[in-house]
Tab-separated table of C-alpha atoms (C1' of nucleotides) in Angstrom:
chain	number	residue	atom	x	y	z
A	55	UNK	CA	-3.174	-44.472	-6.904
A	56	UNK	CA	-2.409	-40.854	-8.031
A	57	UNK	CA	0.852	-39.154	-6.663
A	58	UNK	CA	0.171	-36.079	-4.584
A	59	UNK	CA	-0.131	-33.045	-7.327
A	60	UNK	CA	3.332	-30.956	-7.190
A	61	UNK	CA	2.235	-27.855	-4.868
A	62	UNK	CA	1.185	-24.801	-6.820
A	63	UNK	CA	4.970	-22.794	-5.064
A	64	UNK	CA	7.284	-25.145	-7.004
A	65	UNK	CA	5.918	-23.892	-10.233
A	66	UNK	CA	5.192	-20.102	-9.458
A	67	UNK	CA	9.107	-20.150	-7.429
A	68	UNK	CA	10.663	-20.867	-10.361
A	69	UNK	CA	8.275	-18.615	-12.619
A	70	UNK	CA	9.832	-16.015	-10.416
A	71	UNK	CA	13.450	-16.864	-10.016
A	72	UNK	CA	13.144	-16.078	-13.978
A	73	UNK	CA	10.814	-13.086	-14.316
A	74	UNK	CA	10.770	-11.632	-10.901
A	75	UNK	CA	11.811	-7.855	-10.858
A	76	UNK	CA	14.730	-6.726	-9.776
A	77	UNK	CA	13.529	-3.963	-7.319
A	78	UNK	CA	16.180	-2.118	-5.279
A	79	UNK	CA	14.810	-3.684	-1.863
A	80	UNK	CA	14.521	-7.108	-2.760
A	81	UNK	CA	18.196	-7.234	-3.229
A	82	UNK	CA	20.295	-9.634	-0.611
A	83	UNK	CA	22.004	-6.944	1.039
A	84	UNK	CA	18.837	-4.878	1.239
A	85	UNK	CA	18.166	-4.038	4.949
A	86	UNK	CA	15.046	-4.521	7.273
A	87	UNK	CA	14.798	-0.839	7.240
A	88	UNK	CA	14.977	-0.828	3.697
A	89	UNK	CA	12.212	-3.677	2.962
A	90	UNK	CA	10.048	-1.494	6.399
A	91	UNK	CA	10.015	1.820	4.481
A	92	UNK	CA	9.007	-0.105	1.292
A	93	UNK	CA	6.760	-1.992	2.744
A	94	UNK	CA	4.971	1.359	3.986
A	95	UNK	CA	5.315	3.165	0.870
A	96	UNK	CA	3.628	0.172	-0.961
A	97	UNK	CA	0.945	0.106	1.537
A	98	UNK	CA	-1.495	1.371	-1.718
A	99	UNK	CA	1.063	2.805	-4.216
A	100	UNK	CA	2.163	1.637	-7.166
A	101	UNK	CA	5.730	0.470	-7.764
A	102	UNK	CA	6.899	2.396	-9.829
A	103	UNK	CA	5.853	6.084	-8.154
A	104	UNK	CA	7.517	4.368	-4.944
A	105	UNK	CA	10.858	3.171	-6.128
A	106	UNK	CA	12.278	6.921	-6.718
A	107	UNK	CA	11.410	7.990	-3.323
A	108	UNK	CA	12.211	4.928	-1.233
A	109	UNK	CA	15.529	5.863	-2.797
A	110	UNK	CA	15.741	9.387	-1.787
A	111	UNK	CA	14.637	8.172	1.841
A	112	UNK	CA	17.304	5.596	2.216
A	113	UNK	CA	19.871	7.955	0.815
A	114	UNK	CA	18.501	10.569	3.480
A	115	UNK	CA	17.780	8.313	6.448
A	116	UNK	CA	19.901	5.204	6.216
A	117	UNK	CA	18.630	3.998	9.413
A	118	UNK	CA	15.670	4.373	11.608
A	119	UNK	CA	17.885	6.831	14.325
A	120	UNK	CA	18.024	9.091	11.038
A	121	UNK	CA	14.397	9.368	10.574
A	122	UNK	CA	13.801	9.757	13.814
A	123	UNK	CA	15.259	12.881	14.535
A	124	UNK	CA	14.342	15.059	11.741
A	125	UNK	CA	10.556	16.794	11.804
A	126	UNK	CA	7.017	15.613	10.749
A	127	UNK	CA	7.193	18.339	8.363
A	128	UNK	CA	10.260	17.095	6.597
A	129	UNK	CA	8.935	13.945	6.318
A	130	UNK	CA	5.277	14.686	5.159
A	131	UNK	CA	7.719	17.246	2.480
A	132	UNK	CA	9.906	13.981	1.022
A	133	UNK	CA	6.705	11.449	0.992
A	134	UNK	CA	5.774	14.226	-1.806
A	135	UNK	CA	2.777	12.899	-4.082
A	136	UNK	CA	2.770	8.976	-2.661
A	137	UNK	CA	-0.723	9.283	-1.186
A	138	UNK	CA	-2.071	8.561	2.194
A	139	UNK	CA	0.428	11.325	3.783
A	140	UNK	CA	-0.130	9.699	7.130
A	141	UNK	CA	1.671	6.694	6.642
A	142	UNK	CA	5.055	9.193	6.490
A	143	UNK	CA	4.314	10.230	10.257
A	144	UNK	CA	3.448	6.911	11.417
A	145	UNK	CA	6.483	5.586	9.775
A	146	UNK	CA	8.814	8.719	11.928
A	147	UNK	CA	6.816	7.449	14.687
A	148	UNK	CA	7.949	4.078	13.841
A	149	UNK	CA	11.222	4.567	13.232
A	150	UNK	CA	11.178	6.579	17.086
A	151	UNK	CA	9.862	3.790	19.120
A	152	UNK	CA	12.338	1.705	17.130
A	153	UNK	CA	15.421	3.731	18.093
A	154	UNK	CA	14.246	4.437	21.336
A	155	UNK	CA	12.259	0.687	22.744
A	156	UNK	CA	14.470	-1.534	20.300
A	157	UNK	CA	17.914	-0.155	20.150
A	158	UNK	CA	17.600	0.966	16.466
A	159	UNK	CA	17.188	-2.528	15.021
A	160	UNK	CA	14.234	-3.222	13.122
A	161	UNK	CA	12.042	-5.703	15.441
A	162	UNK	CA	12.051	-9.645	13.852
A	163	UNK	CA	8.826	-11.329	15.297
A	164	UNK	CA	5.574	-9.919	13.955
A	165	UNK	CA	3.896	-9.335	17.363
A	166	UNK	CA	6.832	-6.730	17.766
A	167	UNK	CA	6.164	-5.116	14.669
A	168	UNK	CA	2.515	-5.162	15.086
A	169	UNK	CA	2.728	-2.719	17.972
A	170	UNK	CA	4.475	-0.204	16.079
A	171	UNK	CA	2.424	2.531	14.050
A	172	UNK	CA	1.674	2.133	10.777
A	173	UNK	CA	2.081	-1.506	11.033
A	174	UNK	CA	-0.538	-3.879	10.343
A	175	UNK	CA	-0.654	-7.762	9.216
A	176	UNK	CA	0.483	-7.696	6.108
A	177	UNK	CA	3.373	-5.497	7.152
A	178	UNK	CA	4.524	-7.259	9.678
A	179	UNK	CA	4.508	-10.353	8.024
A	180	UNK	CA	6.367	-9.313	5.052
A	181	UNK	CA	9.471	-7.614	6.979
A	182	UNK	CA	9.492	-10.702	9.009
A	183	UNK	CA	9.578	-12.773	5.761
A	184	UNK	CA	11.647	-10.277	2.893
A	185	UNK	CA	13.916	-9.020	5.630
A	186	UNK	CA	14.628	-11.575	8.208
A	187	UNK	CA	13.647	-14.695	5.868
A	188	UNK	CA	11.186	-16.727	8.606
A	189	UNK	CA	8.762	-18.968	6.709
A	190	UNK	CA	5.213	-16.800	7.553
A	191	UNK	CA	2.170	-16.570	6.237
A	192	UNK	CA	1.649	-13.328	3.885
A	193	UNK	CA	-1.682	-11.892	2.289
A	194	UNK	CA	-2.052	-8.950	0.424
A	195	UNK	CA	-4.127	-8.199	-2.197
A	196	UNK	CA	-2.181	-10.012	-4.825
A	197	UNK	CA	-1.850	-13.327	-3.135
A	198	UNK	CA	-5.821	-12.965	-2.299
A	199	UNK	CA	-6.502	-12.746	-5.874
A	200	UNK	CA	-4.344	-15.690	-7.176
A	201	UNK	CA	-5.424	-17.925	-4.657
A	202	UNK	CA	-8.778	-17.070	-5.615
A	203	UNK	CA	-8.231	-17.996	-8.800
A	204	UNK	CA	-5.912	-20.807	-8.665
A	205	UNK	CA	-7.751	-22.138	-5.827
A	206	UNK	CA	-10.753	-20.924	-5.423
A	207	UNK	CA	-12.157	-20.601	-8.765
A	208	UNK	CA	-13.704	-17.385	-8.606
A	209	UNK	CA	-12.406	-14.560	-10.513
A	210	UNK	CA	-12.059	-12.185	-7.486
A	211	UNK	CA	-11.529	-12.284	-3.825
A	212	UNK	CA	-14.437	-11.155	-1.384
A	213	UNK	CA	-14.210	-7.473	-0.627
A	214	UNK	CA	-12.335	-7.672	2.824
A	215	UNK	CA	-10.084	-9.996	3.607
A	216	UNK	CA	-11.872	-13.264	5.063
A	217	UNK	CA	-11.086	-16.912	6.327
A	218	UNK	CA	-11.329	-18.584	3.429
A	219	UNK	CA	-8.216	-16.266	2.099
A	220	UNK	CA	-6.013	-16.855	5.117
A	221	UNK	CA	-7.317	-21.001	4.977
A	222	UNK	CA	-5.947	-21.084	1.140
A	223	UNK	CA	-2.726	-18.766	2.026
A	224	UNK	CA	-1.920	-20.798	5.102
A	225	UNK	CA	-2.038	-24.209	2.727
A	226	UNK	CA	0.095	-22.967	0.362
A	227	UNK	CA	3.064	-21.831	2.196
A	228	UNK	CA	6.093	-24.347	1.948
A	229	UNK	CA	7.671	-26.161	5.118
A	230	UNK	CA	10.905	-24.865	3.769
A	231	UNK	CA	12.172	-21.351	5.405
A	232	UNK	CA	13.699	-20.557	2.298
A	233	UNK	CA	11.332	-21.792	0.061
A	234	UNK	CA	8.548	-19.833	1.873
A	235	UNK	CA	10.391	-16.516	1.503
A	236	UNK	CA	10.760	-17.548	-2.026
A	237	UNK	CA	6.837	-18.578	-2.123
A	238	UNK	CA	5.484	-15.558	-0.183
A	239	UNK	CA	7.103	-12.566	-3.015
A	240	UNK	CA	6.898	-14.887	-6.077
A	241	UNK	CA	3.092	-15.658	-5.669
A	242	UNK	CA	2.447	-11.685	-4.796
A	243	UNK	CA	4.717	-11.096	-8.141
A	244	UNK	CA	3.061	-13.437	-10.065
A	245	UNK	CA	-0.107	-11.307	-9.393
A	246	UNK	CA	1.172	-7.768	-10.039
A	247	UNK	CA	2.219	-9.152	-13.583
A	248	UNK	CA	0.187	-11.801	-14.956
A	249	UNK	CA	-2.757	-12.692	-12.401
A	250	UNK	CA	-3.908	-8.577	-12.126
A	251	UNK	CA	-7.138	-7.471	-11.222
A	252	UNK	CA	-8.590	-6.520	-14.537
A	253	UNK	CA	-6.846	-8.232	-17.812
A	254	UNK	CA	-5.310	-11.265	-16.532
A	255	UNK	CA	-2.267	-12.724	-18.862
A	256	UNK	CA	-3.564	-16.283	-18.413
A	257	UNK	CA	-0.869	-17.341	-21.462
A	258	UNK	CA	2.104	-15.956	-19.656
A	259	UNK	CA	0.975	-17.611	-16.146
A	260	UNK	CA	3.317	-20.904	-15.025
A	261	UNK	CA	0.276	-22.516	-13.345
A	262	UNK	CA	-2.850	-21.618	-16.286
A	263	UNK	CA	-2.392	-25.394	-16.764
A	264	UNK	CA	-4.070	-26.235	-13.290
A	265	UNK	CA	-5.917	-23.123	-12.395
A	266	UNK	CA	-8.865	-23.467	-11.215
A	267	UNK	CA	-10.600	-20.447	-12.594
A	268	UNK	CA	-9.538	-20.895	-15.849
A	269	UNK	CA	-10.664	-25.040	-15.687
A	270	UNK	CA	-14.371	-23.400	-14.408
A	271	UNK	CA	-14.022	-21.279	-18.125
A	272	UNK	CA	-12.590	-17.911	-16.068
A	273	UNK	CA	-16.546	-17.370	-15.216
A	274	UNK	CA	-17.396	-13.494	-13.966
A	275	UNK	CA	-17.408	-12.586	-10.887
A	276	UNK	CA	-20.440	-13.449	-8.695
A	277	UNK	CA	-20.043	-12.314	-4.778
A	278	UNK	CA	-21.119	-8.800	-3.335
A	279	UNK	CA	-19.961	-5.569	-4.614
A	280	UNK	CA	-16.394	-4.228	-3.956
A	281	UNK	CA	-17.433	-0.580	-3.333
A	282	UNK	CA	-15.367	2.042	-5.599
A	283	UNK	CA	-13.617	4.305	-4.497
A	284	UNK	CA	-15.403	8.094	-4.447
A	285	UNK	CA	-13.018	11.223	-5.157
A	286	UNK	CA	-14.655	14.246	-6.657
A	287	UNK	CA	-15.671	16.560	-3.789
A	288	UNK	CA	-14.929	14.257	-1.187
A	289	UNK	CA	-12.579	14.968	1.979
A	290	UNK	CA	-9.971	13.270	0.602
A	291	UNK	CA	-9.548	15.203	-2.713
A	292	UNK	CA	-10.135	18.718	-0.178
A	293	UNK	CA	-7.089	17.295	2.456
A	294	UNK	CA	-5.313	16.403	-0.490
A	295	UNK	CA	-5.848	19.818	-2.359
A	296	UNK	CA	-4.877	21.799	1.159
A	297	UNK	CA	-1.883	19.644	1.673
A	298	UNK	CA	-0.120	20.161	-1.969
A	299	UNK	CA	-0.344	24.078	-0.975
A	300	UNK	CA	1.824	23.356	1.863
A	301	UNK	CA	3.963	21.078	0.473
A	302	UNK	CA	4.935	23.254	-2.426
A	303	UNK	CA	6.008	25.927	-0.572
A	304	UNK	CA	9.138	26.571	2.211
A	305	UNK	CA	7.027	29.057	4.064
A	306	UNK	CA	3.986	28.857	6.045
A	307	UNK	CA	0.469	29.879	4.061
A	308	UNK	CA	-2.267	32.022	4.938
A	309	UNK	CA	-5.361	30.664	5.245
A	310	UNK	CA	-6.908	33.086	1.990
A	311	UNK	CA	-3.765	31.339	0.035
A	312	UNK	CA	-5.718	27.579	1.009
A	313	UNK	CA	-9.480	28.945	0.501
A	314	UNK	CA	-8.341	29.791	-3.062
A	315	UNK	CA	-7.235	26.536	-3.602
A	316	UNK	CA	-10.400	25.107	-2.444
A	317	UNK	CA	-13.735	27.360	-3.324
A	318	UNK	CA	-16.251	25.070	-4.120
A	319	UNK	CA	-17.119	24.502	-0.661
A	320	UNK	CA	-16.054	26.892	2.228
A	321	UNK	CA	-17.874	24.812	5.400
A	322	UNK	CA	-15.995	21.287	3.597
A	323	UNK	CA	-12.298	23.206	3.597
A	324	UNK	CA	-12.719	24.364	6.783
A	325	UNK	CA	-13.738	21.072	8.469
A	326	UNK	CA	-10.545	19.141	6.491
A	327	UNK	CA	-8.221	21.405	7.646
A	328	UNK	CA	-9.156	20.817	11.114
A	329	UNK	CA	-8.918	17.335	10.509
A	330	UNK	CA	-5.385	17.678	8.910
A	331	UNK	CA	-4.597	19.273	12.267
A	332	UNK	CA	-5.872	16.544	14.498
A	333	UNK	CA	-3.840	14.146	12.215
A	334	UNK	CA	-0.621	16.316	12.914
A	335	UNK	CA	0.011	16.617	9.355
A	336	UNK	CA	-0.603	20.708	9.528
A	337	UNK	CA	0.149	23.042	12.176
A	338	UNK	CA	-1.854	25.988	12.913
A	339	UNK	CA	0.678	29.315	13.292
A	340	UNK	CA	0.245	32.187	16.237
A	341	UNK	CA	-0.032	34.197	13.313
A	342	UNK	CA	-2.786	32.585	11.689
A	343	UNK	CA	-1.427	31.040	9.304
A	344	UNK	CA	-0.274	26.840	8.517
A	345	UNK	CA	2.650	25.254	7.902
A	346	UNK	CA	3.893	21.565	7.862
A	347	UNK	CA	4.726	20.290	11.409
A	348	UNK	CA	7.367	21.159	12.848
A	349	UNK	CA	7.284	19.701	16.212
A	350	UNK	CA	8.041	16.027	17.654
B	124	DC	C1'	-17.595	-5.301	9.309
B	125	DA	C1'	-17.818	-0.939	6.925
B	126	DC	C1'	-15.734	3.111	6.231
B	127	DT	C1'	-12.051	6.549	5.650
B	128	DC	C1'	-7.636	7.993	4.175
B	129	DG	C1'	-4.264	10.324	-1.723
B	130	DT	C1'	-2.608	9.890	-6.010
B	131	DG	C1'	-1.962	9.057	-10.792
B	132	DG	C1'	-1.637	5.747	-14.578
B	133	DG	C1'	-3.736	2.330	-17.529
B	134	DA	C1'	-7.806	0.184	-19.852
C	69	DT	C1'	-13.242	10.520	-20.830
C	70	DT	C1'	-14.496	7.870	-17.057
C	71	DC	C1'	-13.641	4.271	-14.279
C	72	DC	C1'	-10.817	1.122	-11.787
C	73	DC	C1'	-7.606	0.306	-8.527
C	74	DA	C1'	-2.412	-0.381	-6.335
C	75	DA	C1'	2.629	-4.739	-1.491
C	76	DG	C1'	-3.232	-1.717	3.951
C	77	DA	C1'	-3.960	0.395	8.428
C	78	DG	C1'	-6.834	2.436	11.842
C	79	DT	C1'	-11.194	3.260	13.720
DNA sequence: CACTCGTGGGA
DNA sequence: TTCCCAAGAGT
């Protein structure tokens, strides 16, 4: 009778233990504000556009209180060119609830994270596990994809996150606490360098030997489209284009300064802007002009 | 569940 | 050059 197989985190732990990177927040004296803000940041962005300003913030706003008393504007300012600007106010608003409902500490059960802004399930469950160290389940994109692979067989997750992906994640997680915190950032590491989306390194990969993907010949991906994302003309590209003027300048703009930057269509601008005020990342002036929030 | 929300670098 | 997509969340 055949011993039980060696679980897939023994192998992929120790991968990482030797080729995991050093990032400034994974360090043992990193704190759960640290590992929150880069959570948030990485919420879409690249490492290494993130690591330069998760720097600045921390230098800037060492705790939560920090953040929470300066203005959206300020913060909308530092998240600079990130992306997804509204993931800087919902992390002030974050940080606010936290220094007013939670007496500045970062919260450590998920269900207490989950109620703050900008805070979903994959966020919660990764300050939980990087910054408090509780054994937890954690699925991002990464971990989907491995799992998929390793497991699964099938060159890419489904679009959206589904059962199947939280079944495989749950399985894999180690009783250990500290060999699930281990577990939970090596197996997300192990797909942001060798298991990636488009060109996986299959030869550099600690568990090629008993993937499951590669044993089915690494065979193309069969399930329903993952849609692309559009950019050219849409919304985003005009809120994005609007924004930049207002970031790059100290002083308020006129609204002729942000139909120059955005000609091609007058009815589109003027519809984004509005929707850049509902989001609370401009502010319309008495004067008519706009200007980053300044407000609470 | 499907869709929106930025940005820039690599293939 | 064009396309893909990167530690998701909110609606």
């Amino acid at each position: 009778m055949p011993a039980d197989p060696e679980p897939l985190w023994v192998e992929v732990n120790a991968w990482y233990l030797r080729h995991g990177r050093d990032l400034p927040w994974r360090t043992p004296t990193a704190s759960a504000w640290e590992v929150l803000v880069s959570e948030i940041m990485l919420q879409q962005t690249p490492v290494a556009r993130v690591e330069p300003v998760w720097r600045e913030w921390l230098e800037r706003w060492p705790t939560p209180a920090h953040l929470a008393a300066v203005s959206p504007g300020d913060v909308v300012r530092a998240w600079g060119r990130l992306g997804y600007p509204r993931r800087a106010l919902r992390l002030r608003e974050a940080a606010v609830a936290i220094t007013a409902e939670h007496g500045g500490e970062v919260p450590r059960t998920e269900a207490e994270l989950l109620t703050l802004p900008g805070i979903g399930v994959y966020t919660a469950a990764a300050v939980v596990c990087f910054a408090h160290g509780e054994r937890t389940v954690v699925i991002d994109t990464n971990v989907r994809r491995v799992l998929a692979r390793a497991v699964g067989g099938v060159a890419l997750p489904a679009p959206s996150l589904d059962r199947a992906d939280r079944e495989r994640a749950t399985a894999q997680v180690p009783a250990d606490r500290a060999d699930a915190a281990v577990w939970n950032v090596a197996v997300m590491e192990l797909g942001a360098l060798v298991c990636t989306a488009r060109a996986p390194r299959c030869g550099d990969c600690p568990i090629e030997h008993r993937c499951a993907w590669v044993a089915a010949g690494r065979p193309v991906y069969e399930g329903p489209a993952h849609r692309g994302q559009a950019w050219a003309g849409t919304d985003r590209q005009c809120r994005g284009t609007l924004l930049t003027v207002l970031r790059e300048t100290p002083d308020p703009v006129s609204d002729a300064d942000l139909r120059r930057a955005w000609t091609r269509d007058e009815q589109q601008r003027l519809r984004c802007l509005d929707s850049l005020v509902a989001d609370g990342l401009v502010e319309p002036l008495a004067d008519g002009r706009f200007a980053l929030p300044s407000g609470s």
